[in-house]
PDB file of C-alpha atoms in Angstrom:
ATOM      1  CA  UNK A 590       4.800 -12.142 -49.613  1.00 26.00           C
ATOM      2  CA  UNK A 591       5.804 -15.181 -52.871  1.00 36.00           C
ATOM      3  CA  UNK A 592       9.182 -16.350 -52.950  1.00 35.00           C
ATOM      4  CA  UNK A 593      10.841 -16.002 -56.397  1.00 36.00           C
ATOM      5  CA  UNK A 594      13.609 -18.633 -57.164  1.00 40.00           C
ATOM      6  CA  UNK A 595      16.730 -17.713 -59.394  1.00 40.00           C
ATOM      7  CA  UNK A 596      18.653 -20.410 -61.320  1.00 55.00           C
ATOM      8  CA  UNK A 597      16.080 -22.529 -59.532  1.00 93.00           C
ATOM      9  CA  UNK A 598      16.868 -21.794 -56.416  1.00 96.00           C
ATOM     10  CA  UNK A 599      16.130 -20.073 -52.914  1.00 96.00           C
ATOM     11  CA  UNK A 600      18.401 -17.541 -51.180  1.00 96.00           C
ATOM     12  CA  UNK A 601      17.849 -18.458 -48.213  1.00 98.00           C
ATOM     13  CA  UNK A 602      17.631 -15.564 -45.045  1.00 97.00           C
ATOM     14  CA  UNK A 603      21.334 -17.058 -44.351  1.00 97.00           C
ATOM     15  CA  UNK A 604      22.442 -15.459 -48.187  1.00 97.00           C
ATOM     16  CA  UNK A 605      22.771 -19.751 -49.147  1.00 98.00           C
ATOM     17  CA  UNK A 606      21.139 -20.939 -52.428  1.00 97.00           C
ATOM     18  CA  UNK A 607      19.090 -23.503 -51.912  1.00 98.00           C
ATOM     19  CA  UNK A 608      18.208 -25.736 -54.944  1.00 97.00           C
ATOM     20  CA  UNK A 609      13.169 -26.031 -54.711  1.00 98.00           C
ATOM     21  CA  UNK A 610      13.695 -29.340 -55.897  1.00 98.00           C
ATOM     22  CA  UNK A 611      15.483 -32.538 -53.508  1.00 98.00           C
ATOM     23  CA  UNK A 612      15.813 -36.418 -52.987  1.00 98.00           C
ATOM     24  CA  UNK A 613      14.189 -36.700 -49.989  1.00 98.00           C
ATOM     25  CA  UNK A 614      15.929 -40.864 -48.947  1.00 97.00           C
ATOM     26  CA  UNK A 615      12.791 -40.915 -45.952  1.00 96.00           C
ATOM     27  CA  UNK A 616      12.460 -44.594 -44.737  1.00 93.00           C
ATOM     28  CA  UNK A 617      15.523 -45.742 -47.221  1.00 96.00           C
ATOM     29  CA  UNK A 618      17.818 -48.357 -46.375  1.00 95.00           C
ATOM     30  CA  UNK A 619      21.769 -47.621 -45.283  1.00 95.00           C
ATOM     31  CA  UNK A 620      22.442 -49.877 -48.428  1.00 96.00           C
ATOM     32  CA  UNK A 621      23.526 -49.930 -52.251  1.00 95.00           C
ATOM     33  CA  UNK A 622      20.132 -49.108 -53.402  1.00 96.00           C
ATOM     34  CA  UNK A 623      19.806 -46.107 -51.040  1.00 97.00           C
ATOM     35  CA  UNK A 624      23.205 -44.914 -52.658  1.00 97.00           C
ATOM     36  CA  UNK A 625      22.137 -46.438 -55.812  1.00 97.00           C
ATOM     37  CA  UNK A 626      19.195 -43.793 -55.588  1.00 97.00           C
ATOM     38  CA  UNK A 627      21.108 -41.013 -54.530  1.00 98.00           C
ATOM     39  CA  UNK A 628      24.003 -41.807 -57.215  1.00 96.00           C
ATOM     40  CA  UNK A 629      21.101 -41.335 -60.148  1.00 96.00           C
ATOM     41  CA  UNK A 630      19.799 -38.773 -58.715  1.00 97.00           C
ATOM     42  CA  UNK A 631      22.338 -36.418 -58.892  1.00 96.00           C
ATOM     43  CA  UNK A 632      23.318 -37.639 -62.760  1.00 95.00           C
ATOM     44  CA  UNK A 633      19.974 -36.217 -63.392  1.00 95.00           C
ATOM     45  CA  UNK A 634      21.154 -32.480 -62.156  1.00 95.00           C
ATOM     46  CA  UNK A 635      20.161 -33.169 -58.307  1.00 97.00           C
ATOM     47  CA  UNK A 636      21.928 -31.137 -56.215  1.00 97.00           C
ATOM     48  CA  UNK A 637      19.771 -30.672 -52.588  1.00 98.00           C
ATOM     49  CA  UNK A 638      19.628 -34.306 -50.743  1.00 98.00           C
ATOM     50  CA  UNK A 639      17.699 -34.320 -47.461  1.00 98.00           C
ATOM     51  CA  UNK A 640      18.778 -37.116 -44.806  1.00 98.00           C
ATOM     52  CA  UNK A 641      18.226 -37.207 -40.834  1.00 98.00           C
ATOM     53  CA  UNK A 642      20.345 -38.695 -37.986  1.00 98.00           C
ATOM     54  CA  UNK A 643      16.808 -40.922 -37.434  1.00 98.00           C
ATOM     55  CA  UNK A 644      16.856 -41.910 -41.045  1.00 98.00           C
ATOM     56  CA  UNK A 645      19.768 -44.097 -40.401  1.00 98.00           C
ATOM     57  CA  UNK A 646      21.000 -43.661 -43.803  1.00 98.00           C
ATOM     58  CA  UNK A 647      23.499 -40.438 -43.445  1.00 98.00           C
ATOM     59  CA  UNK A 648      26.620 -42.594 -44.951  1.00 98.00           C
ATOM     60  CA  UNK A 649      25.289 -44.186 -47.564  1.00 97.00           C
ATOM     61  CA  UNK A 650      24.168 -40.510 -49.141  1.00 98.00           C
ATOM     62  CA  UNK A 651      27.618 -39.356 -48.190  1.00 98.00           C
ATOM     63  CA  UNK A 652      29.626 -42.364 -50.128  1.00 97.00           C
ATOM     64  CA  UNK A 653      27.192 -41.585 -53.145  1.00 97.00           C
ATOM     65  CA  UNK A 654      28.116 -37.534 -52.694  1.00 95.00           C
ATOM     66  CA  UNK A 655      31.454 -39.171 -53.154  1.00 95.00           C
ATOM     67  CA  UNK A 656      31.729 -41.366 -56.062  1.00 95.00           C
ATOM     68  CA  UNK A 657      29.506 -38.586 -57.782  1.00 94.00           C
ATOM     69  CA  UNK A 658      32.814 -37.158 -57.743  1.00 94.00           C
ATOM     70  CA  UNK A 659      30.725 -33.897 -57.976  1.00 96.00           C
ATOM     71  CA  UNK A 660      32.311 -31.061 -55.292  1.00 96.00           C
ATOM     72  CA  UNK A 661      31.427 -31.139 -52.134  1.00 96.00           C
ATOM     73  CA  UNK A 662      30.418 -27.116 -52.249  1.00 96.00           C
ATOM     74  CA  UNK A 663      27.663 -28.491 -55.454  1.00 96.00           C
ATOM     75  CA  UNK A 664      25.390 -30.306 -53.419  1.00 97.00           C
ATOM     76  CA  UNK A 665      23.053 -29.041 -51.369  1.00 98.00           C
ATOM     77  CA  UNK A 666      23.073 -30.926 -48.193  1.00 98.00           C
ATOM     78  CA  UNK A 667      20.093 -31.066 -45.165  1.00 98.00           C
ATOM     79  CA  UNK A 668      20.368 -32.666 -42.000  1.00 98.00           C
ATOM     80  CA  UNK A 669      18.313 -32.965 -39.238  1.00 98.00           C
ATOM     81  CA  UNK A 670      19.265 -33.936 -35.100  1.00 98.00           C
ATOM     82  CA  UNK A 671      16.711 -36.295 -33.550  1.00 98.00           C
ATOM     83  CA  UNK A 672      14.071 -35.991 -30.333  1.00 97.00           C
ATOM     84  CA  UNK A 673      16.456 -37.500 -28.082  1.00 97.00           C
ATOM     85  CA  UNK A 674      19.248 -35.587 -29.148  1.00 98.00           C
ATOM     86  CA  UNK A 675      17.369 -32.315 -27.535  1.00 98.00           C
ATOM     87  CA  UNK A 676      20.108 -29.738 -25.368  1.00 98.00           C
ATOM     88  CA  UNK A 677      23.064 -27.838 -25.723  1.00 98.00           C
ATOM     89  CA  UNK A 678      25.706 -30.763 -25.837  1.00 98.00           C
ATOM     90  CA  UNK A 679      23.829 -33.692 -26.544  1.00 98.00           C
ATOM     91  CA  UNK A 680      22.563 -31.028 -30.109  1.00 98.00           C
ATOM     92  CA  UNK A 681      26.231 -31.035 -30.387  1.00 98.00           C
ATOM     93  CA  UNK A 682      27.477 -33.834 -30.051  1.00 98.00           C
ATOM     94  CA  UNK A 683      25.101 -35.066 -32.094  1.00 98.00           C
ATOM     95  CA  UNK A 684      25.946 -33.040 -35.712  1.00 98.00           C
ATOM     96  CA  UNK A 685      29.335 -34.025 -34.768  1.00 98.00           C
ATOM     97  CA  UNK A 686      28.127 -37.488 -35.322  1.00 98.00           C
ATOM     98  CA  UNK A 687      25.767 -36.639 -38.378  1.00 98.00           C
ATOM     99  CA  UNK A 688      28.838 -35.379 -40.682  1.00 98.00           C
ATOM    100  CA  UNK A 689      31.375 -37.866 -39.126  1.00 98.00           C
ATOM    101  CA  UNK A 690      28.667 -40.127 -41.000  1.00 98.00           C
ATOM    102  CA  UNK A 691      28.370 -38.237 -43.689  1.00 98.00           C
ATOM    103  CA  UNK A 692      32.166 -38.177 -43.986  1.00 98.00           C
ATOM    104  CA  UNK A 693      32.039 -34.364 -44.231  1.00 98.00           C
ATOM    105  CA  UNK A 694      33.216 -31.353 -42.697  1.00 98.00           C
ATOM    106  CA  UNK A 695      29.885 -29.286 -42.552  1.00 98.00           C
ATOM    107  CA  UNK A 696      26.407 -29.784 -43.641  1.00 98.00           C
ATOM    108  CA  UNK A 697      23.950 -27.024 -45.484  1.00 98.00           C
ATOM    109  CA  UNK A 698      21.286 -26.979 -43.353  1.00 98.00           C
ATOM    110  CA  UNK A 699      21.240 -28.520 -40.355  1.00 99.00           C
ATOM    111  CA  UNK A 700      17.385 -28.542 -38.830  1.00 98.00           C
ATOM    112  CA  UNK A 701      15.927 -29.912 -35.326  1.00 98.00           C
ATOM    113  CA  UNK A 702      13.518 -32.534 -36.859  1.00 98.00           C
ATOM    114  CA  UNK A 703      10.424 -32.111 -33.850  1.00 97.00           C
ATOM    115  CA  UNK A 704       9.795 -29.376 -30.877  1.00 97.00           C
ATOM    116  CA  UNK A 705      10.636 -31.271 -28.369  1.00 96.00           C
ATOM    117  CA  UNK A 706       9.367 -29.630 -25.261  1.00 95.00           C
ATOM    118  CA  UNK A 707      10.953 -27.842 -22.838  1.00 94.00           C
ATOM    119  CA  UNK A 708      14.416 -28.092 -24.677  1.00 95.00           C
ATOM    120  CA  UNK A 709      13.968 -26.085 -27.543  1.00 97.00           C
ATOM    121  CA  UNK A 710      15.283 -22.593 -26.272  1.00 97.00           C
ATOM    122  CA  UNK A 711      18.860 -24.849 -25.521  1.00 98.00           C
ATOM    123  CA  UNK A 712      18.598 -26.582 -28.702  1.00 98.00           C
ATOM    124  CA  UNK A 713      18.594 -24.107 -30.898  1.00 98.00           C
ATOM    125  CA  UNK A 714      21.703 -22.408 -28.905  1.00 98.00           C
ATOM    126  CA  UNK A 715      23.742 -24.963 -29.876  1.00 98.00           C
ATOM    127  CA  UNK A 716      22.523 -25.211 -33.198  1.00 98.00           C
ATOM    128  CA  UNK A 717      23.613 -21.294 -33.436  1.00 98.00           C
ATOM    129  CA  UNK A 718      26.884 -22.905 -32.505  1.00 98.00           C
ATOM    130  CA  UNK A 719      27.263 -24.279 -34.789  1.00 98.00           C
ATOM    131  CA  UNK A 720      26.574 -21.977 -38.144  1.00 98.00           C
ATOM    132  CA  UNK A 721      29.691 -20.135 -36.006  1.00 98.00           C
ATOM    133  CA  UNK A 722      31.540 -22.373 -35.904  1.00 98.00           C
ATOM    134  CA  UNK A 723      30.967 -23.289 -39.654  1.00 98.00           C
ATOM    135  CA  UNK A 724      30.184 -27.136 -38.748  1.00 98.00           C
ATOM    136  CA  UNK A 725      26.997 -25.953 -40.955  1.00 98.00           C
ATOM    137  CA  UNK A 726      25.818 -23.531 -43.447  1.00 98.00           C
ATOM    138  CA  UNK A 727      22.103 -22.827 -42.511  1.00 98.00           C
ATOM    139  CA  UNK A 728      19.899 -23.706 -39.677  1.00 98.00           C
ATOM    140  CA  UNK A 729      16.513 -24.719 -39.268  1.00 98.00           C
ATOM    141  CA  UNK A 730      13.318 -26.386 -37.796  1.00 98.00           C
ATOM    142  CA  UNK A 731      10.960 -28.817 -39.189  1.00 98.00           C
ATOM    143  CA  UNK A 732       7.784 -30.087 -38.927  1.00 98.00           C
ATOM    144  CA  UNK A 733       7.021 -26.417 -36.131  1.00 98.00           C
ATOM    145  CA  UNK A 734       3.674 -25.105 -36.419  1.00 98.00           C
ATOM    146  CA  UNK A 735       2.761 -21.108 -35.726  1.00 98.00           C
ATOM    147  CA  UNK A 736       3.938 -21.489 -31.924  1.00 97.00           C
ATOM    148  CA  UNK A 737       6.920 -23.099 -31.888  1.00 98.00           C
ATOM    149  CA  UNK A 738       7.960 -20.403 -34.522  1.00 98.00           C
ATOM    150  CA  UNK A 739       6.490 -17.502 -32.498  1.00 98.00           C
ATOM    151  CA  UNK A 740       8.594 -19.019 -29.246  1.00 98.00           C
ATOM    152  CA  UNK A 741      11.815 -20.012 -31.418  1.00 98.00           C
ATOM    153  CA  UNK A 742      11.346 -16.044 -33.046  1.00 98.00           C
ATOM    154  CA  UNK A 743      11.625 -14.803 -29.216  1.00 98.00           C
ATOM    155  CA  UNK A 744      14.675 -15.845 -28.527  1.00 97.00           C
ATOM    156  CA  UNK A 745      16.361 -16.785 -30.950  1.00 98.00           C
ATOM    157  CA  UNK A 746      19.951 -14.726 -32.681  1.00 98.00           C
ATOM    158  CA  UNK A 747      19.451 -16.494 -35.706  1.00 98.00           C
ATOM    159  CA  UNK A 748      16.345 -16.940 -36.930  1.00 98.00           C
ATOM    160  CA  UNK A 749      15.955 -20.185 -39.132  1.00 98.00           C
ATOM    161  CA  UNK A 750      16.381 -20.541 -42.367  1.00 98.00           C
ATOM    162  CA  UNK A 751      13.207 -22.983 -43.363  1.00 98.00           C
ATOM    163  CA  UNK A 752      10.925 -25.033 -41.602  1.00 98.00           C
ATOM    164  CA  UNK A 753      10.273 -28.447 -43.492  1.00 98.00           C
ATOM    165  CA  UNK A 754       6.682 -29.998 -42.651  1.00 98.00           C
ATOM    166  CA  UNK A 755       4.140 -31.251 -44.744  1.00 98.00           C
ATOM    167  CA  UNK A 756       3.140 -29.285 -47.505  1.00 98.00           C
ATOM    168  CA  UNK A 757       0.557 -30.208 -50.551  1.00 98.00           C
ATOM    169  CA  UNK A 758      -2.987 -28.929 -51.555  1.00 98.00           C
ATOM    170  CA  UNK A 759      -4.372 -31.510 -49.648  1.00 98.00           C
ATOM    171  CA  UNK A 760      -3.056 -29.547 -46.271  1.00 98.00           C
ATOM    172  CA  UNK A 761      -2.667 -26.362 -47.433  1.00 98.00           C
ATOM    173  CA  UNK A 762      -5.157 -24.070 -46.172  1.00 97.00           C
ATOM    174  CA  UNK A 763      -4.874 -26.157 -42.530  1.00 97.00           C
ATOM    175  CA  UNK A 764      -1.686 -24.934 -43.110  1.00 98.00           C
ATOM    176  CA  UNK A 765      -2.583 -22.099 -43.189  1.00 98.00           C
ATOM    177  CA  UNK A 766      -1.372 -19.772 -39.544  1.00 98.00           C
ATOM    178  CA  UNK A 767       2.195 -21.223 -40.532  1.00 98.00           C
ATOM    179  CA  UNK A 768       2.332 -20.745 -43.925  1.00 98.00           C
ATOM    180  CA  UNK A 769       1.406 -16.914 -43.597  1.00 98.00           C
ATOM    181  CA  UNK A 770       4.238 -16.697 -40.130  1.00 98.00           C
ATOM    182  CA  UNK A 771       6.942 -17.786 -42.197  1.00 98.00           C
ATOM    183  CA  UNK A 772       6.454 -15.933 -45.372  1.00 97.00           C
ATOM    184  CA  UNK A 773       6.694 -12.878 -43.012  1.00 97.00           C
ATOM    185  CA  UNK A 774       9.072 -13.557 -41.128  1.00 97.00           C
ATOM    186  CA  UNK A 775      11.060 -14.284 -44.065  1.00 98.00           C
ATOM    187  CA  UNK A 776      11.262 -18.433 -43.170  1.00 98.00           C
ATOM    188  CA  UNK A 777      10.892 -20.385 -46.517  1.00 98.00           C
ATOM    189  CA  UNK A 778       8.571 -24.120 -46.218  1.00 98.00           C
ATOM    190  CA  UNK A 779       9.942 -27.191 -47.403  1.00 98.00           C
ATOM    191  CA  UNK A 780       7.785 -29.140 -48.750  1.00 98.00           C
ATOM    192  CA  UNK A 781       7.498 -32.899 -46.973  1.00 98.00           C
ATOM    193  CA  UNK A 782       5.558 -35.604 -48.808  1.00 98.00           C
ATOM    194  CA  UNK A 783       4.470 -32.866 -50.953  1.00 98.00           C
ATOM    195  CA  UNK A 784       2.989 -36.045 -53.434  1.00 98.00           C
ATOM    196  CA  UNK A 785       0.918 -37.621 -50.912  1.00 98.00           C
ATOM    197  CA  UNK A 786       2.843 -40.405 -50.339  1.00 97.00           C
ATOM    198  CA  UNK A 787       1.312 -41.231 -52.909  1.00 97.00           C
ATOM    199  CA  UNK A 788      -2.560 -40.962 -51.205  1.00 98.00           C
ATOM    200  CA  UNK A 789      -3.873 -38.507 -54.226  1.00 98.00           C
ATOM    201  CA  UNK A 790      -1.816 -39.502 -57.107  1.00 98.00           C
ATOM    202  CA  UNK A 791      -5.060 -41.076 -58.640  1.00 98.00           C
ATOM    203  CA  UNK A 792      -7.066 -37.550 -57.876  1.00 98.00           C
ATOM    204  CA  UNK A 793      -9.237 -37.864 -60.429  1.00 98.00           C
ATOM    205  CA  UNK A 794      -9.019 -33.604 -59.653  1.00 98.00           C
ATOM    206  CA  UNK A 795      -5.544 -33.605 -60.392  1.00 98.00           C
ATOM    207  CA  UNK A 796      -5.249 -35.609 -63.467  1.00 98.00           C
ATOM    208  CA  UNK A 797      -7.950 -33.476 -65.786  1.00 98.00           C
ATOM    209  CA  UNK A 798      -5.434 -30.647 -63.960  1.00 98.00           C
ATOM    210  CA  UNK A 799      -1.972 -32.243 -65.239  1.00 98.00           C
ATOM    211  CA  UNK A 800      -3.325 -33.658 -68.754  1.00 98.00           C
ATOM    212  CA  UNK A 801      -3.603 -29.986 -69.298  1.00 98.00           C
ATOM    213  CA  UNK A 802      -0.059 -29.882 -69.028  1.00 98.00           C
ATOM    214  CA  UNK A 803       1.242 -32.992 -70.379  1.00 98.00           C
ATOM    215  CA  UNK A 804       2.400 -34.128 -67.160  1.00 98.00           C
ATOM    216  CA  UNK A 805       2.295 -36.416 -64.252  1.00 98.00           C
ATOM    217  CA  UNK A 806      -0.354 -35.579 -60.966  1.00 98.00           C
ATOM    218  CA  UNK A 807       3.604 -36.226 -59.295  1.00 98.00           C
ATOM    219  CA  UNK A 808       4.855 -33.151 -61.394  1.00 98.00           C
ATOM    220  CA  UNK A 809       1.682 -31.271 -60.678  1.00 98.00           C
ATOM    221  CA  UNK A 810       2.594 -31.442 -57.074  1.00 98.00           C
ATOM    222  CA  UNK A 811       6.039 -30.514 -56.702  1.00 98.00           C
ATOM    223  CA  UNK A 812       5.084 -27.190 -59.011  1.00 98.00           C
ATOM    224  CA  UNK A 813       2.430 -26.164 -57.449  1.00 98.00           C
ATOM    225  CA  UNK A 814       4.762 -26.094 -54.004  1.00 98.00           C
ATOM    226  CA  UNK A 815       7.033 -24.109 -56.651  1.00 98.00           C
ATOM    227  CA  UNK A 816       5.158 -21.548 -57.085  1.00 97.00           C
ATOM    228  CA  UNK A 817       3.200 -21.366 -53.799  1.00 98.00           C
ATOM    229  CA  UNK A 818       6.863 -20.132 -52.724  1.00 97.00           C
ATOM    230  CA  UNK A 819       7.868 -23.955 -51.283  1.00 98.00           C
ATOM    231  CA  UNK A 820      10.428 -25.945 -52.009  1.00 98.00           C
ATOM    232  CA  UNK A 821      10.130 -29.660 -52.033  1.00 98.00           C
ATOM    233  CA  UNK A 822      12.170 -32.982 -51.509  1.00 98.00           C
ATOM    234  CA  UNK A 823      10.221 -35.818 -53.082  1.00 98.00           C
ATOM    235  CA  UNK A 824      10.713 -38.810 -51.861  1.00 96.00           C
ATOM    236  CA  UNK A 825      11.879 -42.256 -54.817  1.00 95.00           C
ATOM    237  CA  UNK A 826      14.331 -44.618 -54.898  1.00 95.00           C
ATOM    238  CA  UNK A 827      12.849 -45.272 -58.833  1.00 96.00           C
ATOM    239  CA  UNK A 828      14.873 -43.945 -61.292  1.00 96.00           C
ATOM    240  CA  UNK A 829      12.404 -42.845 -64.098  1.00 97.00           C
ATOM    241  CA  UNK A 830      10.134 -41.271 -60.355  1.00 97.00           C
ATOM    242  CA  UNK A 831      13.891 -39.835 -59.840  1.00 97.00           C
ATOM    243  CA  UNK A 832      13.618 -38.148 -63.217  1.00 97.00           C
ATOM    244  CA  UNK A 833      10.507 -37.463 -63.114  1.00 97.00           C
ATOM    245  CA  UNK A 834      10.719 -35.591 -60.462  1.00 97.00           C
ATOM    246  CA  UNK A 835      12.510 -32.599 -61.417  1.00 96.00           C
ATOM    247  CA  UNK A 836      10.889 -32.196 -64.944  1.00 96.00           C
ATOM    248  CA  UNK A 837       9.145 -29.603 -63.622  1.00 97.00           C
ATOM    249  CA  UNK A 838      10.707 -26.893 -64.866  1.00 96.00           C
ATOM    250  CA  UNK A 839       9.564 -26.393 -68.118  1.00 96.00           C
ATOM    251  CA  UNK A 840       5.796 -25.314 -67.499  1.00 97.00           C
ATOM    252  CA  UNK A 841       3.655 -22.820 -64.983  1.00 97.00           C
ATOM    253  CA  UNK A 842       0.815 -23.679 -64.139  1.00 98.00           C
ATOM    254  CA  UNK A 843      -2.270 -20.950 -64.724  1.00 98.00           C
ATOM    255  CA  UNK A 844      -3.762 -19.164 -61.765  1.00 98.00           C
ATOM    256  CA  UNK A 845      -7.159 -20.494 -62.494  1.00 98.00           C
ATOM    257  CA  UNK A 846      -6.064 -24.580 -61.724  1.00 98.00           C
ATOM    258  CA  UNK A 847      -4.347 -23.260 -58.923  1.00 98.00           C
ATOM    259  CA  UNK A 848      -6.780 -21.333 -57.057  1.00 98.00           C
ATOM    260  CA  UNK A 849      -8.459 -25.351 -57.710  1.00 98.00           C
ATOM    261  CA  UNK A 850      -5.508 -26.722 -56.391  1.00 98.00           C
ATOM    262  CA  UNK A 851      -5.715 -24.466 -53.270  1.00 98.00           C
ATOM    263  CA  UNK A 852      -9.022 -25.686 -52.768  1.00 98.00           C
ATOM    264  CA  UNK A 853      -8.645 -29.302 -52.192  1.00 98.00           C
ATOM    265  CA  UNK A 854      -7.797 -29.050 -48.615  1.00 98.00           C
ATOM    266  CA  UNK A 855      -9.060 -32.225 -46.522  1.00 97.00           C
ATOM    267  CA  UNK A 856      -6.505 -31.952 -43.221  1.00 97.00           C
ATOM    268  CA  UNK A 857      -4.766 -34.686 -44.826  1.00 98.00           C
ATOM    269  CA  UNK A 858      -1.632 -35.789 -42.645  1.00 97.00           C
ATOM    270  CA  UNK A 859       0.422 -38.404 -43.934  1.00 96.00           C
ATOM    271  CA  UNK A 860       2.754 -38.846 -41.419  1.00 90.00           C
ATOM    272  CA  UNK A 861       3.510 -36.979 -38.516  1.00 86.00           C
ATOM    273  CA  UNK A 862       0.959 -34.264 -37.163  1.00 93.00           C
ATOM    274  CA  UNK A 863       3.058 -32.217 -35.075  1.00 95.00           C
ATOM    275  CA  UNK A 864      -0.353 -29.330 -34.937  1.00 93.00           C
ATOM    276  CA  UNK A 865      -0.903 -30.515 -31.637  1.00 91.00           C
ATOM    277  CA  UNK A 866       2.857 -30.852 -30.680  1.00 92.00           C
ATOM    278  CA  UNK A 867       2.909 -27.756 -26.731  1.00 92.00           C
TER     279      UNK A 867
END
């Protein structure tokens, strides 16, 4: 099934509304450059910011939220638990540490960043406790493939709201089993690296389709993700690109063009590949 968006948000299984496009800040420094990028994103309509403990920039994300003067409840903030913090007690402490760095009382979405073998069950139990305690409004996972999700769904009391994985047309079919499981379980797929880290933005096939709509190839890829029922968190620190990446709600890719985009799969992994993770 597809997940329809209303007013550019997805309604999560937790009941929370998550904006379908967010700003990713992976590999962005913990200084004024990232603060400026987040500030510019918020000024230009973004209401979803995605960070992580391992990105080491939670502090400036929090500072940008303060200086933006946008009410806290209007900004959806995601952060993630890193591998070294798995286990019940460690995960609880790690979330509190992330909140302290962000300067927030809660995050909207707290994710397990990677499926660390042997500790996943205790770690998920910690996330359920954090949810119950109000330290996060929704909980989910990242880099979970179908077998990881099946395991989690077998013991969780609260199912994950999202699964954040690399998604774009060049890995779409390869991830079909995981995508289908998410859809059937009511888990929203969140596409990280939706722009292929720039690797495929010059693909003539993308350029040809994008030109039909008067859009860039980056906008085409983000729109493709949304029409697949995925949220997307493109990363950029360039103001013009930040603005461009959210300007994707005034066109719709035709069924034929979606089919052509779906056929581009070449198992392109631009970052971590969790397929072999036990």
